[in-house]
């Protein structure tokens, strides 16, 4: 097959941009060269020749020689404008921006169709794990029943170090930021918003369902205390921030929350910045993919893979969205078993279907009960920072 030579225009030269530069240098088989890199801060010291850099986006967008725009900035609104303009000019686009893709999917699909130009974003979900193309190509049928796992590297790094190295939450969060794993606004990581965006992208490629991220429940790891960690230790659990979606007939459930994981479960051993994706399908049953979910080169390698795919005109066909999705709907009526740790008094017992266990001590109080996701998500007590919730797997 004849392969296209590509000239790239890159937006952003932060963690992922530098990672891409490094992997491109090593990947001799990929026929792609960087022509220009558009940056916001021209005075920042850069590790490569300054001839590459500009602050004028039109130097990239209006250059007919640049056939591919690689969008690697973290401002989702600015990223959307760049991607729209590039697609309107008929340029192919590679993006790593999960927030932009999860929130603007319907508009992006229209642009792809109208301007016949591909938009690829493998790096936006679980960095180095090739999950989107697997969902698109290998699972191009309706036999898939669930996709779940650890979709955020920073929080897995934080939890691993808190559990195995007894480090404090704030200390490890700082380390995750220094290593370039965390988002510029780390609230997106620690409150489970970043993995929720990834889940929304997975919902689209796994089942053909478009959901607004705001309608999906997320709960983070910022409230996990030593009391919670001790509870987990005593029961031989690990704690992981798990995003999951399930399909049952035409009903889809999906959310992201900290979850107790039994030590026998392989996900309990997916540590530090690694991510793990568990796929369940009618006949292949369970499969697990593990790989680095954050960091410059792992994420750069996923961007490189998209660039390489463009050399042979690959594009997502969105088959499930086009052919299968018509009746699907997101539901939040399922009942879950959760652990609730509270400080003094708890006012929400009536929200629970049943309470299985209760404990009180001067060090803290908890109970374990069963609750409908809808009630949990809409309760007022869940907003109290002194209350923590952890799901059972
Ligand atoms: N902040 C993200 C994470 C980066 O920690 O997973 C990769 O998407």
CSV table of C-alpha atoms and ligand atoms in Angstrom, one decimal:
chain,number,residue,atom,x,y,z
A,1,UNK,CA,0.0,0.0,0.0
A,2,UNK,CA,1.3,3.5,-0.9
A,3,UNK,CA,1.8,5.6,2.1
A,4,UNK,CA,1.5,9.3,2.3
A,5,UNK,CA,4.3,11.6,3.4
A,6,UNK,CA,3.1,13.9,6.1
A,7,UNK,CA,4.0,17.4,7.1
A,8,UNK,CA,2.8,18.2,10.6
A,9,UNK,CA,1.7,21.4,12.4
A,10,UNK,CA,1.7,20.9,16.1
A,11,UNK,CA,-0.2,23.0,18.6
A,12,UNK,CA,1.4,22.8,22.1
A,13,UNK,CA,4.9,21.7,23.2
A,14,UNK,CA,4.3,20.6,26.8
A,15,UNK,CA,4.6,17.1,28.2
A,16,UNK,CA,2.9,15.3,25.3
A,17,UNK,CA,4.4,17.6,22.6
A,18,UNK,CA,7.9,17.0,23.7
A,19,UNK,CA,7.1,13.3,24.1
A,20,UNK,CA,5.9,13.2,20.5
A,21,UNK,CA,9.0,15.0,19.3
A,22,UNK,CA,11.2,12.4,21.0
A,23,UNK,CA,9.3,9.3,19.7
A,24,UNK,CA,9.1,10.8,16.2
A,25,UNK,CA,12.9,11.1,16.2
A,26,UNK,CA,13.2,7.4,16.9
A,27,UNK,CA,10.5,6.1,14.7
A,28,UNK,CA,12.2,6.0,11.3
A,29,UNK,CA,9.4,4.0,9.6
A,30,UNK,CA,6.9,6.9,10.1
A,31,UNK,CA,7.2,9.2,7.2
A,32,UNK,CA,6.2,12.4,9.0
A,33,UNK,CA,8.1,15.7,9.6
A,34,UNK,CA,7.3,18.5,11.9
A,35,UNK,CA,7.0,21.8,10.0
A,36,UNK,CA,5.9,24.2,12.7
A,37,UNK,CA,4.9,24.2,16.3
A,38,UNK,CA,2.5,26.8,17.6
A,39,UNK,CA,3.1,27.8,21.3
A,40,UNK,CA,1.6,30.3,23.7
A,41,UNK,CA,4.8,31.3,25.6
A,42,UNK,CA,7.7,32.2,23.2
A,43,UNK,CA,10.1,33.1,26.1
A,44,UNK,CA,9.9,29.7,27.8
A,45,UNK,CA,13.2,27.8,27.3
A,46,UNK,CA,12.7,25.0,24.7
A,47,UNK,CA,14.8,21.8,24.2
A,48,UNK,CA,14.8,22.0,20.4
A,49,UNK,CA,15.8,24.5,17.6
A,50,UNK,CA,13.7,27.7,17.8
A,51,UNK,CA,13.1,27.7,14.0
A,52,UNK,CA,10.2,25.3,14.7
A,53,UNK,CA,8.2,27.7,16.9
A,54,UNK,CA,5.7,30.4,16.2
A,55,UNK,CA,2.9,32.0,18.2
A,56,UNK,CA,0.8,32.6,15.1
A,57,UNK,CA,-1.7,29.8,14.6
A,58,UNK,CA,-2.2,30.9,10.9
A,59,UNK,CA,1.3,29.9,10.1
A,60,UNK,CA,0.1,26.3,10.6
A,61,UNK,CA,-3.5,26.5,9.6
A,62,UNK,CA,-3.0,28.4,6.4
A,63,UNK,CA,0.1,26.5,5.2
A,64,UNK,CA,-1.1,24.3,2.4
A,65,UNK,CA,2.0,22.1,2.9
A,66,UNK,CA,0.8,21.1,6.4
A,67,UNK,CA,-1.7,18.2,5.9
A,68,UNK,CA,-2.0,17.2,9.5
A,69,UNK,CA,-2.7,19.3,12.6
A,70,UNK,CA,-1.6,17.7,15.9
A,71,UNK,CA,-3.5,19.4,18.7
A,72,UNK,CA,-1.8,18.9,22.1
A,73,UNK,CA,-2.9,21.9,24.2
A,74,UNK,CA,-4.9,21.6,27.4
A,75,UNK,CA,-7.4,24.4,26.9
A,76,UNK,CA,-10.4,22.5,25.6
A,77,UNK,CA,-12.2,25.6,24.1
A,78,UNK,CA,-9.1,26.8,22.3
A,79,UNK,CA,-8.4,23.3,21.1
A,80,UNK,CA,-11.9,23.0,19.7
A,81,UNK,CA,-11.5,26.2,17.7
A,82,UNK,CA,-8.2,25.0,16.3
A,83,UNK,CA,-9.6,21.6,15.4
A,84,UNK,CA,-12.7,23.2,13.7
A,85,UNK,CA,-10.5,25.5,11.6
A,86,UNK,CA,-8.1,22.8,10.6
A,87,UNK,CA,-11.0,20.4,9.5
A,88,UNK,CA,-12.7,23.2,7.6
A,89,UNK,CA,-9.5,23.6,5.7
A,90,UNK,CA,-9.5,19.9,4.9
A,91,UNK,CA,-6.6,19.0,7.2
A,92,UNK,CA,-6.5,15.7,9.1
A,93,UNK,CA,-6.4,16.2,12.8
A,94,UNK,CA,-4.8,14.2,15.7
A,95,UNK,CA,-5.8,15.2,19.2
A,96,UNK,CA,-5.1,14.1,22.7
A,97,UNK,CA,-7.7,16.3,24.3
A,98,UNK,CA,-10.2,14.1,26.1
A,99,UNK,CA,-12.3,17.0,27.5
A,100,UNK,CA,-12.7,18.6,24.1
A,101,UNK,CA,-13.6,15.3,22.4
A,102,UNK,CA,-16.0,14.1,25.2
A,103,UNK,CA,-17.8,17.4,25.3
A,104,UNK,CA,-17.9,18.3,21.6
A,105,UNK,CA,-18.3,14.9,19.9
A,106,UNK,CA,-21.5,15.6,18.0
A,107,UNK,CA,-20.0,18.8,16.5
A,108,UNK,CA,-16.8,17.0,15.6
A,109,UNK,CA,-18.7,14.2,13.9
A,110,UNK,CA,-20.5,16.7,11.8
A,111,UNK,CA,-17.3,18.4,10.8
A,112,UNK,CA,-15.7,15.1,9.9
A,113,UNK,CA,-18.6,14.2,7.6
A,114,UNK,CA,-18.9,17.6,6.0
A,115,UNK,CA,-15.3,18.2,5.2
A,116,UNK,CA,-14.3,14.5,4.6
A,117,UNK,CA,-11.4,14.7,6.9
A,118,UNK,CA,-10.2,12.3,9.6
A,119,UNK,CA,-9.9,13.1,13.3
A,120,UNK,CA,-8.0,10.6,15.4
A,121,UNK,CA,-7.6,10.7,19.2
A,122,UNK,CA,-6.1,7.4,20.5
A,123,UNK,CA,-3.9,9.3,23.0
A,124,UNK,CA,-7.0,10.8,24.7
A,125,UNK,CA,-7.9,7.6,26.4
A,126,UNK,CA,-5.4,5.7,28.6
A,127,UNK,CA,-2.4,7.1,26.7
A,128,UNK,CA,-0.3,4.2,25.5
A,129,UNK,CA,-3.1,1.5,25.6
A,130,UNK,CA,-4.5,1.1,22.1
A,131,UNK,CA,-8.1,1.0,23.2
A,132,UNK,CA,-10.0,3.1,20.7
A,133,UNK,CA,-8.8,1.4,17.6
A,134,UNK,CA,-9.4,-2.0,19.3
A,135,UNK,CA,-13.0,-1.0,20.0
A,136,UNK,CA,-13.4,0.3,16.4
A,137,UNK,CA,-11.9,-2.6,14.6
A,138,UNK,CA,-11.7,-5.8,16.7
A,139,UNK,CA,-14.9,-5.1,18.5
A,140,UNK,CA,-16.8,-3.9,15.5
A,141,UNK,CA,-19.9,-5.8,16.6
A,142,UNK,CA,-22.5,-5.7,19.3
A,143,UNK,CA,-21.1,-8.5,21.5
A,144,UNK,CA,-19.2,-6.3,23.9
A,145,UNK,CA,-20.9,-6.0,27.2
A,146,UNK,CA,-18.6,-3.9,29.4
A,147,UNK,CA,-15.5,-1.8,29.5
A,148,UNK,CA,-14.0,-0.9,32.8
A,149,UNK,CA,-10.8,-0.2,34.6
A,150,UNK,CA,-8.2,2.4,35.7
A,151,UNK,CA,-8.3,5.3,33.2
A,152,UNK,CA,-6.2,7.8,35.0
A,153,UNK,CA,-2.5,7.6,35.6
A,154,UNK,CA,-2.1,10.4,38.2
A,155,UNK,CA,-4.7,9.1,40.6
A,156,UNK,CA,-3.3,5.6,40.3
A,157,UNK,CA,0.1,6.9,41.0
A,158,UNK,CA,-1.2,8.8,44.1
A,159,UNK,CA,-3.2,5.8,45.4
A,160,UNK,CA,-0.3,3.4,44.9
A,161,UNK,CA,2.1,5.6,46.8
A,162,UNK,CA,-0.4,6.3,49.6
A,163,UNK,CA,-1.2,2.6,50.0
A,164,UNK,CA,2.3,1.0,49.4
A,165,UNK,CA,4.6,3.8,50.5
A,166,UNK,CA,2.5,5.5,53.2
A,167,UNK,CA,3.0,8.8,51.5
A,168,UNK,CA,0.5,11.6,52.1
A,169,UNK,CA,-2.0,12.7,49.5
A,170,UNK,CA,-0.7,16.2,49.0
A,171,UNK,CA,3.0,15.0,48.8
A,172,UNK,CA,2.2,12.5,46.1
A,173,UNK,CA,-0.1,14.8,44.2
A,174,UNK,CA,2.8,17.2,43.9
A,175,UNK,CA,5.0,14.4,42.6
A,176,UNK,CA,2.4,13.4,40.0
A,177,UNK,CA,2.3,17.1,38.9
A,178,UNK,CA,6.1,17.3,38.7
A,179,UNK,CA,6.3,14.1,36.6
A,180,UNK,CA,3.9,15.6,34.1
A,181,UNK,CA,1.1,13.0,34.8
A,182,UNK,CA,-1.5,15.4,36.2
A,183,UNK,CA,-3.6,17.9,34.3
A,184,UNK,CA,-2.8,21.6,34.6
A,185,UNK,CA,-5.8,21.7,36.8
A,186,UNK,CA,-5.3,18.5,38.9
A,187,UNK,CA,-8.9,18.7,40.2
A,188,UNK,CA,-9.8,17.0,36.9
A,189,UNK,CA,-7.7,14.0,37.9
A,190,UNK,CA,-8.4,13.7,41.6
A,191,UNK,CA,-12.2,14.3,41.3
A,192,UNK,CA,-12.6,11.6,38.6
A,193,UNK,CA,-13.5,14.1,35.9
A,194,UNK,CA,-10.6,13.2,33.5
A,195,UNK,CA,-11.4,9.5,33.6
A,196,UNK,CA,-15.1,10.3,33.1
A,197,UNK,CA,-14.2,12.1,29.9
A,198,UNK,CA,-12.3,9.0,28.8
A,199,UNK,CA,-15.3,6.9,29.7
A,200,UNK,CA,-17.5,9.1,27.5
A,201,UNK,CA,-15.2,8.5,24.6
A,202,UNK,CA,-15.2,4.8,25.3
A,203,UNK,CA,-19.0,4.7,25.5
A,204,UNK,CA,-19.1,6.1,21.9
A,205,UNK,CA,-16.5,3.6,20.5
A,206,UNK,CA,-17.7,0.6,22.5
A,207,UNK,CA,-21.5,1.0,22.0
A,208,UNK,CA,-22.1,4.0,19.7
A,209,UNK,CA,-23.6,6.0,22.5
A,210,UNK,CA,-23.0,9.8,22.8
A,211,UNK,CA,-23.5,11.1,26.3
A,212,UNK,CA,-22.9,14.5,27.8
A,213,UNK,CA,-20.2,14.2,30.4
A,214,UNK,CA,-22.3,16.2,32.9
A,215,UNK,CA,-24.9,13.4,33.0
A,216,UNK,CA,-22.3,10.8,34.1
A,217,UNK,CA,-21.6,10.3,37.8
A,218,UNK,CA,-18.1,10.9,39.0
A,219,UNK,CA,-16.5,10.8,42.5
A,220,UNK,CA,-12.8,11.2,43.2
A,221,UNK,CA,-10.1,10.2,45.5
A,222,UNK,CA,-9.4,13.5,47.3
A,223,UNK,CA,-11.4,12.5,50.4
A,224,UNK,CA,-9.6,9.2,51.0
A,225,UNK,CA,-8.3,9.2,54.6
A,226,UNK,CA,-6.1,7.0,56.7
A,227,UNK,CA,-9.2,5.6,58.2
A,228,UNK,CA,-10.4,4.5,54.8
A,229,UNK,CA,-7.0,3.0,53.9
A,230,UNK,CA,-6.9,1.1,57.2
A,231,UNK,CA,-10.4,-0.3,56.4
A,232,UNK,CA,-9.1,-1.5,53.1
A,233,UNK,CA,-5.9,-3.0,54.6
A,234,UNK,CA,-7.9,-5.0,57.2
A,235,UNK,CA,-10.1,-6.5,54.5
A,236,UNK,CA,-7.2,-7.2,52.1
A,237,UNK,CA,-8.5,-4.7,49.5
A,238,UNK,CA,-6.7,-2.3,47.3
A,239,UNK,CA,-8.4,1.0,46.3
A,240,UNK,CA,-8.5,2.0,42.7
A,241,UNK,CA,-10.3,4.8,40.8
A,242,UNK,CA,-12.5,2.8,38.5
A,243,UNK,CA,-14.4,4.0,35.5
A,244,UNK,CA,-16.9,1.5,34.1
A,245,UNK,CA,-19.7,1.0,31.6
A,246,UNK,CA,-22.0,-1.9,31.1
A,247,UNK,CA,-24.5,-2.7,28.4
A,248,UNK,CA,-27.6,-4.7,29.3
A,249,UNK,CA,-30.0,-5.0,26.4
A,250,UNK,CA,-30.5,-1.3,25.4
A,251,UNK,CA,-29.6,0.1,28.8
A,252,UNK,CA,-26.1,1.4,29.5
A,253,UNK,CA,-24.8,2.2,32.9
A,254,UNK,CA,-21.6,4.2,33.4
A,255,UNK,CA,-19.8,6.1,36.2
A,256,UNK,CA,-16.4,6.7,37.7
A,257,UNK,CA,-15.7,6.2,41.5
A,258,UNK,CA,-13.1,4.9,43.9
A,259,UNK,CA,-13.6,1.2,44.4
A,260,UNK,CA,-12.3,-1.6,46.7
A,261,UNK,CA,-10.6,-4.2,44.6
A,262,UNK,CA,-9.8,-7.7,45.9
A,263,UNK,CA,-6.1,-8.6,45.9
A,264,UNK,CA,-6.9,-11.5,43.6
A,265,UNK,CA,-8.1,-9.1,40.9
A,266,UNK,CA,-5.3,-8.2,38.4
A,267,UNK,CA,-6.3,-4.6,38.5
A,268,UNK,CA,-5.2,-4.5,42.2
A,269,UNK,CA,-1.6,-5.0,40.8
A,270,UNK,CA,-1.8,-2.3,38.1
A,271,UNK,CA,0.1,0.4,39.9
A,272,UNK,CA,1.7,3.8,39.7
A,273,UNK,CA,0.9,5.6,36.4
A,274,UNK,CA,-0.2,2.4,34.7
A,275,UNK,CA,-3.7,2.1,33.5
A,276,UNK,CA,-5.7,-1.1,33.0
A,277,UNK,CA,-8.7,-1.7,30.7
A,278,UNK,CA,-10.9,-4.8,31.2
A,279,UNK,CA,-13.1,-5.7,28.2
A,280,UNK,CA,-16.0,-8.2,28.5
A,281,UNK,CA,-17.6,-9.7,25.5
A,282,UNK,CA,-20.1,-12.5,24.9
A,283,UNK,CA,-17.7,-15.0,23.5
A,284,UNK,CA,-14.1,-13.8,24.1
A,285,UNK,CA,-15.1,-13.2,27.8
A,286,UNK,CA,-12.6,-11.2,29.8
A,287,UNK,CA,-9.6,-9.4,28.4
A,288,UNK,CA,-7.2,-7.0,30.2
A,289,UNK,CA,-4.9,-4.4,28.6
A,290,UNK,CA,-2.3,-2.8,30.7
A,291,UNK,CA,0.0,0.1,29.8
A,292,UNK,CA,1.3,3.5,30.9
A,293,UNK,CA,-1.7,5.9,31.1
A,294,UNK,CA,0.3,9.1,31.4
A,295,UNK,CA,3.7,10.6,30.7
A,296,UNK,CA,5.5,12.2,27.8
A,297,UNK,CA,6.7,9.2,25.7
A,298,UNK,CA,3.8,6.8,26.4
A,299,UNK,CA,1.3,9.5,25.3
A,300,UNK,CA,3.5,10.6,22.5
A,301,UNK,CA,3.6,7.0,21.2
A,302,UNK,CA,-0.2,7.0,20.9
A,303,UNK,CA,-0.1,10.2,19.0
A,304,UNK,CA,2.6,8.8,16.8
A,305,UNK,CA,0.4,5.7,16.1
A,306,UNK,CA,-2.4,8.0,14.9
A,307,UNK,CA,0.0,10.0,12.7
A,308,UNK,CA,1.2,6.7,11.3
A,309,UNK,CA,-2.4,5.5,10.7
A,310,UNK,CA,-3.0,8.7,8.7
A,311,UNK,CA,-0.2,7.7,6.3
A,312,UNK,CA,-2.5,4.9,5.0
A,313,UNK,CA,-5.7,7.0,5.2
A,314,UNK,CA,-7.1,5.4,8.3
A,315,UNK,CA,-10.2,7.0,9.9
A,316,UNK,CA,-12.7,5.9,12.5
A,317,UNK,CA,-15.8,4.6,10.8
A,318,UNK,CA,-18.0,5.0,13.9
A,319,UNK,CA,-19.9,1.8,12.8
A,320,UNK,CA,-21.7,1.3,16.1
A,321,UNK,CA,-22.9,4.9,16.2
A,322,UNK,CA,-24.1,4.7,12.6
A,323,UNK,CA,-25.6,1.2,12.7
A,324,UNK,CA,-26.3,0.0,16.2
A,325,UNK,CA,-27.0,2.8,18.7
A,326,UNK,CA,-30.5,3.8,17.9
A,327,UNK,CA,-32.3,2.5,21.1
A,328,UNK,CA,-29.5,2.8,23.6
A,329,UNK,CA,-29.9,5.0,26.7
A,330,UNK,CA,-27.8,5.8,29.8
A,331,UNK,CA,-29.6,4.7,33.0
A,332,UNK,CA,-28.7,5.3,36.6
A,333,UNK,CA,-31.3,3.0,38.3
A,334,UNK,CA,-28.9,0.2,39.2
A,335,UNK,CA,-28.2,-0.5,42.9
A,336,UNK,CA,-24.6,-0.5,44.2
A,337,UNK,CA,-22.9,-1.6,47.4
A,338,UNK,CA,-20.9,1.2,48.9
A,339,UNK,CA,-18.9,2.1,52.0
A,340,UNK,CA,-19.7,5.5,53.5
A,341,UNK,CA,-17.4,7.1,56.1
A,342,UNK,CA,-18.7,10.0,57.9
A,343,UNK,CA,-17.6,12.3,60.7
A,344,UNK,CA,-20.3,12.9,63.2
A,345,UNK,CA,-23.8,12.4,62.2
A,346,UNK,CA,-25.1,10.9,58.9
A,347,UNK,CA,-28.4,12.2,57.6
A,348,UNK,CA,-28.9,10.1,54.5
A,349,UNK,CA,-29.8,6.6,55.8
A,350,UNK,CA,-33.2,6.8,54.2
A,351,UNK,CA,-31.6,7.0,50.7
A,352,UNK,CA,-30.3,3.4,51.2
A,353,UNK,CA,-32.2,0.3,50.3
A,354,UNK,CA,-30.5,-1.8,53.0
A,355,UNK,CA,-27.6,-1.3,55.4
A,356,UNK,CA,-25.4,-4.4,55.8
A,357,UNK,CA,-22.9,-3.2,58.4
A,358,UNK,CA,-22.3,-0.3,60.7
A,359,UNK,CA,-19.3,0.8,62.8
A,360,UNK,CA,-18.6,3.7,65.1
A,361,UNK,CA,-15.5,4.6,67.1
A,362,UNK,CA,-13.8,7.8,68.3
A,363,UNK,CA,-11.6,7.5,65.2
A,364,UNK,CA,-14.4,7.6,62.7
A,365,UNK,CA,-17.7,6.0,61.6
A,366,UNK,CA,-18.7,4.0,58.6
A,367,UNK,CA,-21.5,1.9,57.2
A,368,UNK,CA,-21.9,-0.4,54.2
A,369,UNK,CA,-25.1,-0.2,52.3
A,370,UNK,CA,-26.9,-0.6,49.0
A,371,UNK,CA,-28.1,2.4,47.1
A,372,UNK,CA,-29.4,3.3,43.7
A,373,UNK,CA,-26.9,5.3,41.7
A,374,UNK,CA,-29.5,8.0,41.0
A,375,UNK,CA,-30.1,8.6,44.7
A,376,UNK,CA,-26.4,8.6,45.5
A,377,UNK,CA,-25.6,11.1,42.7
A,378,UNK,CA,-28.5,13.5,43.7
A,379,UNK,CA,-28.0,13.3,47.5
A,380,UNK,CA,-27.1,16.4,49.4
A,381,UNK,CA,-24.8,14.5,51.8
A,382,UNK,CA,-22.4,13.5,49.1
A,383,UNK,CA,-21.3,17.1,48.7
A,384,UNK,CA,-20.1,17.1,52.4
A,385,UNK,CA,-16.2,17.0,52.2
A,386,UNK,CA,-16.2,15.1,55.5
A,387,UNK,CA,-18.0,12.2,54.0
A,388,UNK,CA,-16.3,9.7,51.7
A,389,UNK,CA,-17.8,7.0,49.5
A,390,UNK,CA,-16.0,4.0,48.1
A,391,UNK,CA,-17.8,1.4,45.9
A,392,UNK,CA,-17.4,-2.4,46.1
A,393,UNK,CA,-16.4,-4.0,42.9
B,1,LIG,N1,-3.8,13.5,33.7
B,1,LIG,C1,-4.0,12.3,32.9
B,1,LIG,C2,-3.8,11.1,33.7
B,1,LIG,C3,-3.0,12.3,31.7
B,1,LIG,O1,-3.2,11.2,34.8
B,1,LIG,O2,-4.2,10.0,33.3
B,1,LIG,C4,-3.3,11.3,30.7
B,1,LIG,O3,-4.6,11.4,30.1
